Structure formats: structure tokens, C-alpha cells
């Protein structure tokens, strides 16, 4: 299965739980926030402004659209990181990173089930401190 076939299959409402139109609108809405968050993390890691041109350096294994799809499919179906990794032809750790990056964006957006799951996971990992 190539990436285009995987994307087409995972974007079906039976897997992700959203119509393709709603999914497209959601991706358009969340993409700028994700980019801003990634750039903030990079700026913090390098302790200042970029030293190379934008676009230099390693590329993501999964583009933003696939990260969102993998997250929705995982949350909706419970498909394991390993199974999603086989579908997208990446490592299971890439799927785990994608899910951990997208869940906070979905929680901020108001996806109730995602917020509860993300808060539970983040508490356990020590990423955030929430009042009990």
C-alpha cells in the first residue's frame, strides 16, 4: 500500500469518523497552529533564531494530514501504533509522536473525548500539571 492509498483509506468516515469535507476544513484550521507550535519548539531547542534556511534539515516522515488521520483513526478504532505504522510505512514511534502532537491541538479545538484522553495521558507522563 502506498501513501496515497493509505491516506484515501484512512480518510474514509468509517475509519476517521468525519466526513471528508469536515476533515479538510479541520486540517486547514489546525495546520497553522501546528506549524507555529513546531517552530516554537525548534526555536526553544536552538535557543534563538534559525541558523539555516527554512526547509533545510530532516523532513517529517508523516506530513500534517497523515498525522491528523493517524490520530483520528487511532482514537476512533483503537488501532495500535504498530498497525498504523505498517499502513503508513513508518516506525511505530513516528505514529506515537504524531498522535502526541495532534491530540493537544484537537483538545484545544474542543474534541471532548480527545481532551479527556490527552489530559489523562499527559498527567501520567508528567507533561502537564492539571488540577485534580
mmCIF file of C-alpha atoms in Angstrom:
data_model
loop_
_atom_site.group_PDB
_atom_site.id
_atom_site.type_symbol
_atom_site.label_atom_id
_atom_site.label_comp_id
_atom_site.label_asym_id
_atom_site.label_seq_id
_atom_site.Cartn_x
_atom_site.Cartn_y
_atom_site.Cartn_z
ATOM 1 C CA UNK A 1 0.000 0.000 0.000
ATOM 2 C CA UNK A 2 1.478 3.364 -0.942
ATOM 3 C CA UNK A 3 0.943 6.583 0.995
ATOM 4 C CA UNK A 4 -1.818 7.845 -1.325
ATOM 5 C CA UNK A 5 -3.776 4.626 -0.873
ATOM 6 C CA UNK A 6 -3.265 4.749 2.885
ATOM 7 C CA UNK A 7 -4.444 8.363 3.014
ATOM 8 C CA UNK A 8 -7.518 7.567 0.911
ATOM 9 C CA UNK A 9 -8.445 4.595 3.083
ATOM 10 C CA UNK A 10 -7.831 6.322 6.421
ATOM 11 C CA UNK A 11 -9.797 9.418 5.380
ATOM 12 C CA UNK A 12 -12.950 7.328 4.881
ATOM 13 C CA UNK A 13 -15.548 8.228 7.539
ATOM 14 C CA UNK A 14 -15.646 4.597 8.687
ATOM 15 C CA UNK A 15 -12.058 4.946 9.915
ATOM 16 C CA UNK A 16 -11.676 8.561 10.994
ATOM 17 C CA UNK A 17 -15.283 9.350 11.946
ATOM 18 C CA UNK A 18 -15.504 12.610 9.973
ATOM 19 C CA UNK A 19 -16.779 13.461 6.534
ATOM 20 C CA UNK A 20 -14.000 14.261 4.099
ATOM 21 C CA UNK A 21 -15.254 17.846 3.858
ATOM 22 C CA UNK A 22 -15.177 18.340 7.634
ATOM 23 C CA UNK A 23 -11.786 16.654 7.822
ATOM 24 C CA UNK A 24 -10.410 19.008 5.159
ATOM 25 C CA UNK A 25 -11.760 22.066 6.967
ATOM 26 C CA UNK A 26 -10.314 20.841 10.252
ATOM 27 C CA UNK A 27 -6.892 20.239 8.703
ATOM 28 C CA UNK A 28 -6.910 23.741 7.199
ATOM 29 C CA UNK A 29 -7.811 25.190 10.605
ATOM 30 C CA UNK A 30 -5.244 23.238 12.630
ATOM 31 C CA UNK A 31 -2.257 23.351 10.255
ATOM 32 C CA UNK A 32 -1.159 26.927 11.110
ATOM 33 C CA UNK A 33 -1.346 26.167 14.839
ATOM 34 C CA UNK A 34 0.715 23.015 14.407
ATOM 35 C CA UNK A 35 3.326 24.864 12.333
ATOM 36 C CA UNK A 36 3.538 27.614 14.949
ATOM 37 C CA UNK A 37 3.909 25.084 17.749
ATOM 38 C CA UNK A 38 6.639 23.202 15.854
ATOM 39 C CA UNK A 39 8.528 26.405 15.125
ATOM 40 C CA UNK A 40 8.287 27.433 18.776
ATOM 41 C CA UNK A 41 9.754 24.099 19.864
ATOM 42 C CA UNK A 42 12.557 24.436 17.300
ATOM 43 C CA UNK A 43 13.333 28.000 18.394
ATOM 44 C CA UNK A 44 13.481 26.878 22.020
ATOM 45 C CA UNK A 45 15.721 23.912 21.156
ATOM 46 C CA UNK A 46 18.212 26.014 19.214
ATOM 47 C CA UNK A 47 17.952 28.894 21.732
ATOM 48 C CA UNK A 48 17.341 31.618 19.188
ATOM 49 C CA UNK A 49 16.684 32.326 15.551
ATOM 50 C CA UNK A 50 17.245 29.766 12.815
ATOM 51 C CA UNK A 51 20.740 29.274 11.508
ATOM 52 C CA UNK A 52 19.794 27.680 8.192
ATOM 53 C CA UNK A 53 17.205 28.438 5.564
ATOM 54 C CA UNK A 54 13.640 27.321 6.128
ATOM 55 C CA UNK A 55 13.216 23.835 4.714
ATOM 56 C CA UNK A 56 16.771 22.722 5.418
ATOM 57 C CA UNK A 57 17.257 19.742 7.681
ATOM 58 C CA UNK A 58 15.433 16.445 8.001
ATOM 59 C CA UNK A 59 11.910 16.067 6.661
ATOM 60 C CA UNK A 60 8.979 14.682 8.620
ATOM 61 C CA UNK A 61 8.154 11.047 7.977
ATOM 62 C CA UNK A 62 4.453 11.911 8.106
ATOM 63 C CA UNK A 63 3.009 15.112 6.693
ATOM 64 C CA UNK A 64 0.475 17.012 8.792
ATOM 65 C CA UNK A 65 -2.553 15.489 7.014
ATOM 66 C CA UNK A 66 -1.335 11.964 7.746
ATOM 67 C CA UNK A 67 -0.622 12.885 11.365
ATOM 68 C CA UNK A 68 -4.209 14.070 11.811
ATOM 69 C CA UNK A 69 -5.617 10.997 10.064
ATOM 70 C CA UNK A 70 -3.490 8.584 12.095
ATOM 71 C CA UNK A 71 -4.614 10.313 15.295
ATOM 72 C CA UNK A 72 -8.305 10.140 14.420
ATOM 73 C CA UNK A 73 -8.070 6.518 13.295
ATOM 74 C CA UNK A 74 -6.221 5.566 16.481
ATOM 75 C CA UNK A 75 -8.707 7.358 18.733
ATOM 76 C CA UNK A 76 -11.775 6.110 16.872
ATOM 77 C CA UNK A 77 -10.822 2.490 16.211
ATOM 78 C CA UNK A 78 -8.130 1.795 18.795
ATOM 79 C CA UNK A 79 -5.821 0.621 16.023
ATOM 80 C CA UNK A 80 -2.372 0.199 17.542
ATOM 81 C CA UNK A 81 0.625 2.366 16.737
ATOM 82 C CA UNK A 82 2.289 -0.693 15.212
ATOM 83 C CA UNK A 83 -0.625 -1.352 12.844
ATOM 84 C CA UNK A 84 -0.775 2.296 11.762
ATOM 85 C CA UNK A 85 2.999 2.221 11.251
ATOM 86 C CA UNK A 86 2.625 -0.686 8.841
ATOM 87 C CA UNK A 87 -0.091 1.144 6.900
ATOM 88 C CA UNK A 88 1.947 4.356 6.631
ATOM 89 C CA UNK A 89 5.296 2.548 6.238
ATOM 90 C CA UNK A 90 6.955 4.368 9.156
ATOM 91 C CA UNK A 91 8.109 3.325 12.614
ATOM 92 C CA UNK A 92 5.627 2.989 15.458
ATOM 93 C CA UNK A 93 7.480 5.750 17.332
ATOM 94 C CA UNK A 94 6.686 8.151 14.448
ATOM 95 C CA UNK A 95 2.996 7.332 14.903
ATOM 96 C CA UNK A 96 3.270 7.854 18.660
ATOM 97 C CA UNK A 97 4.938 11.239 18.180
ATOM 98 C CA UNK A 98 2.301 12.247 15.638
ATOM 99 C CA UNK A 99 -0.531 11.343 17.993
ATOM 100 C CA UNK A 100 1.103 13.145 20.921
ATOM 101 C CA UNK A 101 1.495 16.290 18.771
ATOM 102 C CA UNK A 102 -2.036 16.295 17.357
ATOM 103 C CA UNK A 103 -4.040 15.384 20.472
ATOM 104 C CA UNK A 104 -3.373 18.718 22.246
ATOM 105 C CA UNK A 105 -4.500 20.617 19.130
ATOM 106 C CA UNK A 106 -7.720 18.602 18.984
ATOM 107 C CA UNK A 107 -8.272 19.075 22.714
ATOM 108 C CA UNK A 108 -7.847 22.851 22.356
ATOM 109 C CA UNK A 109 -10.293 22.720 19.448
ATOM 110 C CA UNK A 110 -12.891 21.144 21.750
ATOM 111 C CA UNK A 111 -12.947 17.449 20.885
ATOM 112 C CA UNK A 112 -14.195 16.261 24.274
ATOM 113 C CA UNK A 113 -13.036 12.653 24.125
ATOM 114 C CA UNK A 114 -9.622 13.734 22.950
ATOM 115 C CA UNK A 115 -9.307 16.279 25.753
ATOM 116 C CA UNK A 116 -10.083 13.724 28.440
ATOM 117 C CA UNK A 117 -7.733 11.128 26.923
ATOM 118 C CA UNK A 118 -4.944 13.655 26.404
ATOM 119 C CA UNK A 119 -5.196 15.053 29.928
ATOM 120 C CA UNK A 120 -5.103 11.550 31.406
ATOM 121 C CA UNK A 121 -2.041 10.632 29.318
ATOM 122 C CA UNK A 122 -0.232 13.919 29.946
ATOM 123 C CA UNK A 123 -0.711 13.635 33.707
ATOM 124 C CA UNK A 124 0.781 10.154 33.654
ATOM 125 C CA UNK A 125 3.749 11.276 31.552
ATOM 126 C CA UNK A 126 4.378 14.382 33.659
ATOM 127 C CA UNK A 127 3.937 16.706 30.673
ATOM 128 C CA UNK A 128 1.346 18.957 32.239
ATOM 129 C CA UNK A 129 0.084 19.707 35.690
ATOM 130 C CA UNK A 130 -3.679 19.900 35.904
ATOM 131 C CA UNK A 131 -5.795 20.456 38.991
ATOM 132 C CA UNK A 132 -7.314 17.206 40.181
#
